[in-house]
Each structure stands twice: as C-alpha cells, then as structure tokens.
Amino acid sequence: MRIAIGSDHGGYPLNEAVIELLESLGHTVIDHGVHSPAAADYPDAARAVAESVQRGEADRGVVLCGSGVGVTITANKFRGIRACLCHDTYSAHQGVEHDAMNVLCLGARIVGVELALACVRSFLSAEFTNEERHLRRSNKVEAIEREQAASA
Ligand code: RB5
C-alpha cells in the first residue's frame, strides 16, 4: 500500500518507528515529516497527509501529534477523510472494517511504541467489509459531509 505519514514535534518520538515499520512491511511511504523535535504545527502535518489521501497518491494515512487529538480534528476537516484516534488494536481494525477509516491518528505522549506499532499493523491489515449495514452507515456519514459543504 502507499501510506502517507506526517507528524508534529509531539508525535516525533513515534514517527521514525512507524516509518521503519511501514518500510519493513513493504509499503511505499509518502513522508511528510517531521524528523526533528523542533516545534511544528499539527495542522500542517494533518493537511499534508489528508491531501495525499484525497489526491489518491496515498491509499491510507497515518498522522501523529502529542495527544493525537489535534491531527484527528484537522484531518476530518478534509472531504473524504475518515480519521480516527486509535490507541487500541480493536478500534484500529474495526474502524476500517465498519467505518472505512482511511487515516489512523496516534498520540506519542499517550501510547508507547509497541502498542502504537501494533495499532498500525491492525489498521493496515484491515479492509472495509462492504456489508450492507456498514455501507448504509458510511453513506449516511458522506451525506452529512455533503450537506455541510453545501450549507457553508
Ligand atoms: C503540541 O504541543 C501539542 O499540542 C500537539 O502535539 C497535539 O497534542 C495537539 O493535539
């Protein structure tokens, strides 16, 4: 898979380990930084990853910040992005299977490296089930997104 990844300084402590895992699993990494602890704004990281997925140059994305909250809020502003903060492996795969999550968000100040990597593995090994009830619910989410865009 082609995976876009981006982080602010808060996510930096996990960022390199996640990139290493993605490469070791054979994924193509679209790397939006950062690669140092220097201050960086989380909306820039989330925008870069969300736009990579929106443009279709990435199949999925991973974004990191300190808590994971800022990047989650930001990524979900982008049409077609279904970004979720998952610090457990069940949510990381069920979010894809039921909710068509396409961006995984992680908080490096909250979760340790091994659990974060397990969440990434769960996220990437899952596929949307295409079951009728999940499609129906996903379509309702997209209808809300369209309504909101039209009322802006
Ligand atoms: C940066 O200090 C921090 O606010 C950011 O990484 C993130 O936790 C925001 O949600």
PDB file of C-alpha atoms and ligand atoms in Angstrom:
ATOM      1  CA  MET A   1       0.000   0.000   0.000  1.00  0.00           C
ATOM      2  CA  ARG A   2       1.026   3.636  -0.395  1.00  0.00           C
ATOM      3  CA  ILE A   3       0.951   5.235   3.049  1.00  0.00           C
ATOM      4  CA  ALA A   4       1.240   8.968   3.702  1.00  0.00           C
ATOM      5  CA  ILE A   5       2.636   9.836   7.120  1.00  0.00           C
ATOM      6  CA  GLY A   6       3.079  13.140   8.906  1.00  0.00           C
ATOM      7  CA  SER A   7       3.791  14.353  12.404  1.00  0.00           C
ATOM      8  CA  ASP A   8       4.339  17.440  14.511  1.00  0.00           C
ATOM      9  CA  HIS A   9       7.051  17.673  17.187  1.00  0.00           C
ATOM     10  CA  GLY A  10       4.730  16.000  19.721  1.00  0.00           C
ATOM     11  CA  GLY A  11       4.444  12.929  17.512  1.00  0.00           C
ATOM     12  CA  TYR A  12       8.082  12.916  16.503  1.00  0.00           C
ATOM     13  CA  PRO A  13       9.193  10.358  19.144  1.00  0.00           C
ATOM     14  CA  LEU A  14       6.994   7.738  17.417  1.00  0.00           C
ATOM     15  CA  ASN A  15       7.300   8.913  13.843  1.00  0.00           C
ATOM     16  CA  GLU A  16      10.580   7.246  12.918  1.00  0.00           C
ATOM     17  CA  ALA A  17       9.496   3.892  14.401  1.00  0.00           C
ATOM     18  CA  VAL A  18       6.258   3.955  12.430  1.00  0.00           C
ATOM     19  CA  ILE A  19       8.083   4.785   9.191  1.00  0.00           C
ATOM     20  CA  GLU A  20      10.526   1.952   9.852  1.00  0.00           C
ATOM     21  CA  LEU A  21       7.628  -0.465  10.392  1.00  0.00           C
ATOM     22  CA  LEU A  22       5.860   0.663   7.203  1.00  0.00           C
ATOM     23  CA  GLU A  23       9.035   0.144   5.184  1.00  0.00           C
ATOM     24  CA  SER A  24       9.720  -3.233   6.753  1.00  0.00           C
ATOM     25  CA  LEU A  25       6.205  -4.346   5.791  1.00  0.00           C
ATOM     26  CA  GLY A  26       6.913  -3.365   2.189  1.00  0.00           C
ATOM     27  CA  HIS A  27       4.652  -0.326   1.993  1.00  0.00           C
ATOM     28  CA  THR A  28       5.525   2.739  -0.056  1.00  0.00           C
ATOM     29  CA  VAL A  29       5.956   5.626   2.379  1.00  0.00           C
ATOM     30  CA  ILE A  30       4.999   9.173   1.398  1.00  0.00           C
ATOM     31  CA  ASP A  31       6.845  11.030   4.125  1.00  0.00           C
ATOM     32  CA  HIS A  32       5.608  14.482   5.159  1.00  0.00           C
ATOM     33  CA  GLY A  33       7.993  14.824   8.144  1.00  0.00           C
ATOM     34  CA  VAL A  34       8.905  15.934  10.749  1.00  0.00           C
ATOM     35  CA  HIS A  35      12.284  14.454  11.525  1.00  0.00           C
ATOM     36  CA  SER A  36      13.361  16.562  14.483  1.00  0.00           C
ATOM     37  CA  PRO A  37      11.879  17.689  17.802  1.00  0.00           C
ATOM     38  CA  ALA A  38      11.750  21.317  16.602  1.00  0.00           C
ATOM     39  CA  ALA A  39       8.312  22.882  17.027  1.00  0.00           C
ATOM     40  CA  ALA A  40       5.955  22.153  14.136  1.00  0.00           C
ATOM     41  CA  ASP A  41       2.233  22.843  13.865  1.00  0.00           C
ATOM     42  CA  TYR A  42      -0.011  19.764  13.827  1.00  0.00           C
ATOM     43  CA  PRO A  43      -2.462  21.205  11.241  1.00  0.00           C
ATOM     44  CA  ASP A  44       0.364  21.253   8.681  1.00  0.00           C
ATOM     45  CA  ALA A  45       1.085  17.563   9.214  1.00  0.00           C
ATOM     46  CA  ALA A  46      -2.588  16.583   9.096  1.00  0.00           C
ATOM     47  CA  ARG A  47      -3.199  18.703   5.980  1.00  0.00           C
ATOM     48  CA  ALA A  48      -0.286  17.153   4.111  1.00  0.00           C
ATOM     49  CA  VAL A  49      -1.427  13.600   4.865  1.00  0.00           C
ATOM     50  CA  ALA A  50      -5.115  14.302   4.213  1.00  0.00           C
ATOM     51  CA  GLU A  51      -4.330  15.918   0.874  1.00  0.00           C
ATOM     52  CA  SER A  52      -2.142  12.962  -0.145  1.00  0.00           C
ATOM     53  CA  VAL A  53      -5.074  10.624   0.505  1.00  0.00           C
ATOM     54  CA  GLN A  54      -7.577  12.976  -1.151  1.00  0.00           C
ATOM     55  CA  ARG A  55      -5.432  13.253  -4.275  1.00  0.00           C
ATOM     56  CA  GLY A  56      -5.188   9.474  -4.457  1.00  0.00           C
ATOM     57  CA  GLU A  57      -1.411   9.423  -4.223  1.00  0.00           C
ATOM     58  CA  ALA A  58      -1.757   7.534  -0.917  1.00  0.00           C
ATOM     59  CA  ASP A  59      -4.152   4.687  -0.143  1.00  0.00           C
ATOM     60  CA  ARG A  60      -4.184   5.476   3.575  1.00  0.00           C
ATOM     61  CA  GLY A  61      -2.563   7.850   6.031  1.00  0.00           C
ATOM     62  CA  VAL A  62      -1.028   7.921   9.481  1.00  0.00           C
ATOM     63  CA  VAL A  63      -0.760  11.181  11.433  1.00  0.00           C
ATOM     64  CA  LEU A  64       0.843  11.792  14.777  1.00  0.00           C
ATOM     65  CA  CYS A  65       0.913  14.558  17.359  1.00  0.00           C
ATOM     66  CA  GLY A  66       1.316  14.665  21.139  1.00  0.00           C
ATOM     67  CA  SER A  67      -2.186  13.525  22.079  1.00  0.00           C
ATOM     68  CA  GLY A  68      -3.414  12.584  18.603  1.00  0.00           C
ATOM     69  CA  VAL A  69      -6.349  14.951  19.092  1.00  0.00           C
ATOM     70  CA  GLY A  70      -5.183  17.912  17.015  1.00  0.00           C
ATOM     71  CA  VAL A  71      -4.345  15.860  13.957  1.00  0.00           C
ATOM     72  CA  THR A  72      -7.655  13.975  14.233  1.00  0.00           C
ATOM     73  CA  ILE A  73      -9.690  17.174  14.327  1.00  0.00           C
ATOM     74  CA  THR A  74      -7.742  18.639  11.421  1.00  0.00           C
ATOM     75  CA  ALA A  75      -7.736  15.588   9.157  1.00  0.00           C
ATOM     76  CA  ASN A  76     -11.510  15.204   9.487  1.00  0.00           C
ATOM     77  CA  LYS A  77     -11.996  18.690   8.001  1.00  0.00           C
ATOM     78  CA  PHE A  78     -10.978  17.242   4.632  1.00  0.00           C
ATOM     79  CA  ARG A  79     -13.722  15.805   2.487  1.00  0.00           C
ATOM     80  CA  GLY A  80     -13.447  12.044   2.124  1.00  0.00           C
ATOM     81  CA  ILE A  81     -11.121  11.692   5.075  1.00  0.00           C
ATOM     82  CA  ARG A  82     -12.260   9.421   7.876  1.00  0.00           C
ATOM     83  CA  ALA A  83      -9.596   9.875  10.512  1.00  0.00           C
ATOM     84  CA  CYS A  84      -9.706   8.208  13.931  1.00  0.00           C
ATOM     85  CA  LEU A  85      -7.596   8.337  17.041  1.00  0.00           C
ATOM     86  CA  CYS A  86      -6.975   4.679  17.940  1.00  0.00           C
ATOM     87  CA  HIS A  87      -4.816   3.610  20.832  1.00  0.00           C
ATOM     88  CA  ASP A  88      -6.094   0.046  20.872  1.00  0.00           C
ATOM     89  CA  THR A  89      -5.808  -2.591  18.181  1.00  0.00           C
ATOM     90  CA  TYR A  90      -9.524  -3.446  18.120  1.00  0.00           C
ATOM     91  CA  SER A  91     -10.539   0.085  17.120  1.00  0.00           C
ATOM     92  CA  ALA A  92      -7.641   0.257  14.658  1.00  0.00           C
ATOM     93  CA  HIS A  93      -9.017  -2.640  12.595  1.00  0.00           C
ATOM     94  CA  GLN A  94     -12.730  -2.286  13.318  1.00  0.00           C
ATOM     95  CA  GLY A  95     -12.574   1.372  12.280  1.00  0.00           C
ATOM     96  CA  VAL A  96     -11.520   0.215   8.826  1.00  0.00           C
ATOM     97  CA  GLU A  97     -13.848  -2.802   8.644  1.00  0.00           C
ATOM     98  CA  HIS A  98     -17.021  -0.998   9.762  1.00  0.00           C
ATOM     99  CA  ASP A  99     -16.347   2.725   9.288  1.00  0.00           C
ATOM    100  CA  ALA A 100     -13.992   2.839   6.296  1.00  0.00           C
ATOM    101  CA  MET A 101     -11.395   4.726   8.328  1.00  0.00           C
ATOM    102  CA  ASN A 102      -8.624   5.801   5.990  1.00  0.00           C
ATOM    103  CA  VAL A 103      -6.366   7.788   8.315  1.00  0.00           C
ATOM    104  CA  LEU A 104      -5.023   6.460  11.626  1.00  0.00           C
ATOM    105  CA  CYS A 105      -4.163   9.072  14.254  1.00  0.00           C
ATOM    106  CA  LEU A 106      -1.747   8.418  17.116  1.00  0.00           C
ATOM    107  CA  GLY A 107      -0.625  10.396  20.158  1.00  0.00           C
ATOM    108  CA  ALA A 108       3.026   9.860  21.028  1.00  0.00           C
ATOM    109  CA  ARG A 109       2.582  11.266  24.539  1.00  0.00           C
ATOM    110  CA  ILE A 110      -0.171   8.769  25.278  1.00  0.00           C
ATOM    111  CA  VAL A 111       0.803   5.449  23.787  1.00  0.00           C
ATOM    112  CA  GLY A 112       4.077   3.508  23.854  1.00  0.00           C
ATOM    113  CA  VAL A 113       5.935   2.474  20.760  1.00  0.00           C
ATOM    114  CA  GLU A 114       4.991  -1.226  20.762  1.00  0.00           C
ATOM    115  CA  LEU A 115       1.267  -0.567  21.154  1.00  0.00           C
ATOM    116  CA  ALA A 116       1.429   2.162  18.519  1.00  0.00           C
ATOM    117  CA  LEU A 117       3.082  -0.214  16.068  1.00  0.00           C
ATOM    118  CA  ALA A 118       0.512  -2.913  16.848  1.00  0.00           C
ATOM    119  CA  CYS A 119      -2.232  -0.370  16.075  1.00  0.00           C
ATOM    120  CA  VAL A 120      -0.566   0.477  12.766  1.00  0.00           C
ATOM    121  CA  ARG A 121      -0.372  -3.218  11.856  1.00  0.00           C
ATOM    122  CA  SER A 122      -4.054  -3.721  12.729  1.00  0.00           C
ATOM    123  CA  PHE A 123      -5.072  -0.655  10.713  1.00  0.00           C
ATOM    124  CA  LEU A 124      -3.143  -1.743   7.630  1.00  0.00           C
ATOM    125  CA  SER A 125      -4.231  -5.373   7.674  1.00  0.00           C
ATOM    126  CA  ALA A 126      -7.937  -4.498   7.804  1.00  0.00           C
ATOM    127  CA  GLU A 127     -10.291  -3.944   4.868  1.00  0.00           C
ATOM    128  CA  PHE A 128     -13.776  -2.431   4.719  1.00  0.00           C
ATOM    129  CA  THR A 129     -16.254  -5.311   4.812  1.00  0.00           C
ATOM    130  CA  ASN A 130     -18.678  -3.834   2.263  1.00  0.00           C
ATOM    131  CA  GLU A 131     -21.534  -5.315   4.295  1.00  0.00           C
ATOM    132  CA  GLU A 132     -24.847  -3.618   3.633  1.00  0.00           C
ATOM    133  CA  ARG A 133     -25.268  -2.148   7.104  1.00  0.00           C
ATOM    134  CA  HIS A 134     -21.793  -0.644   7.068  1.00  0.00           C
ATOM    135  CA  LEU A 135     -22.250   0.752   3.568  1.00  0.00           C
ATOM    136  CA  ARG A 136     -25.587   2.269   4.629  1.00  0.00           C
ATOM    137  CA  ARG A 137     -23.995   3.959   7.643  1.00  0.00           C
ATOM    138  CA  SER A 138     -20.968   5.114   5.679  1.00  0.00           C
ATOM    139  CA  ASN A 139     -23.274   6.602   3.050  1.00  0.00           C
ATOM    140  CA  LYS A 140     -25.101   8.497   5.799  1.00  0.00           C
ATOM    141  CA  VAL A 141     -21.802   9.934   7.005  1.00  0.00           C
ATOM    142  CA  GLU A 142     -20.984  11.050   3.450  1.00  0.00           C
ATOM    143  CA  ALA A 143     -24.444  12.611   3.103  1.00  0.00           C
ATOM    144  CA  ILE A 144     -23.779  14.686   6.233  1.00  0.00           C
ATOM    145  CA  GLU A 145     -20.432  15.768   4.771  1.00  0.00           C
ATOM    146  CA  ARG A 146     -22.142  16.887   1.532  1.00  0.00           C
ATOM    147  CA  GLU A 147     -24.903  18.733   3.427  1.00  0.00           C
ATOM    148  CA  GLN A 148     -22.336  20.576   5.491  1.00  0.00           C
ATOM    149  CA  ALA A 149     -20.309  21.555   2.423  1.00  0.00           C
ATOM    150  CA  ALA A 150     -23.459  22.813   0.659  1.00  0.00           C
ATOM    151  CA  SER A 151     -24.536  24.909   3.635  1.00  0.00           C
ATOM    152  CA  ALA A 152     -21.173  26.639   4.008  1.00  0.00           C
TER     153      ALA A 152
HETATM  154  C1  RB5 B   1       1.967  20.175  20.794  1.00  0.00           C
HETATM  155  O1  RB5 B   1       2.486  20.683  21.980  1.00  0.00           O
HETATM  156  C2  RB5 B   1       0.622  19.505  21.039  1.00  0.00           C
HETATM  157  O2  RB5 B   1      -0.322  20.466  21.381  1.00  0.00           O
HETATM  158  C3  RB5 B   1       0.192  18.706  19.835  1.00  0.00           C
HETATM  159  O3  RB5 B   1       1.170  17.772  19.507  1.00  0.00           O
HETATM  160  C4  RB5 B   1      -1.068  17.880  19.999  1.00  0.00           C
HETATM  161  O4  RB5 B   1      -1.063  17.159  21.190  1.00  0.00           O
HETATM  162  C5  RB5 B   1      -2.331  18.567  19.774  1.00  0.00           C
HETATM  163  O5  RB5 B   1      -3.404  17.948  19.831  1.00  0.00           O
END
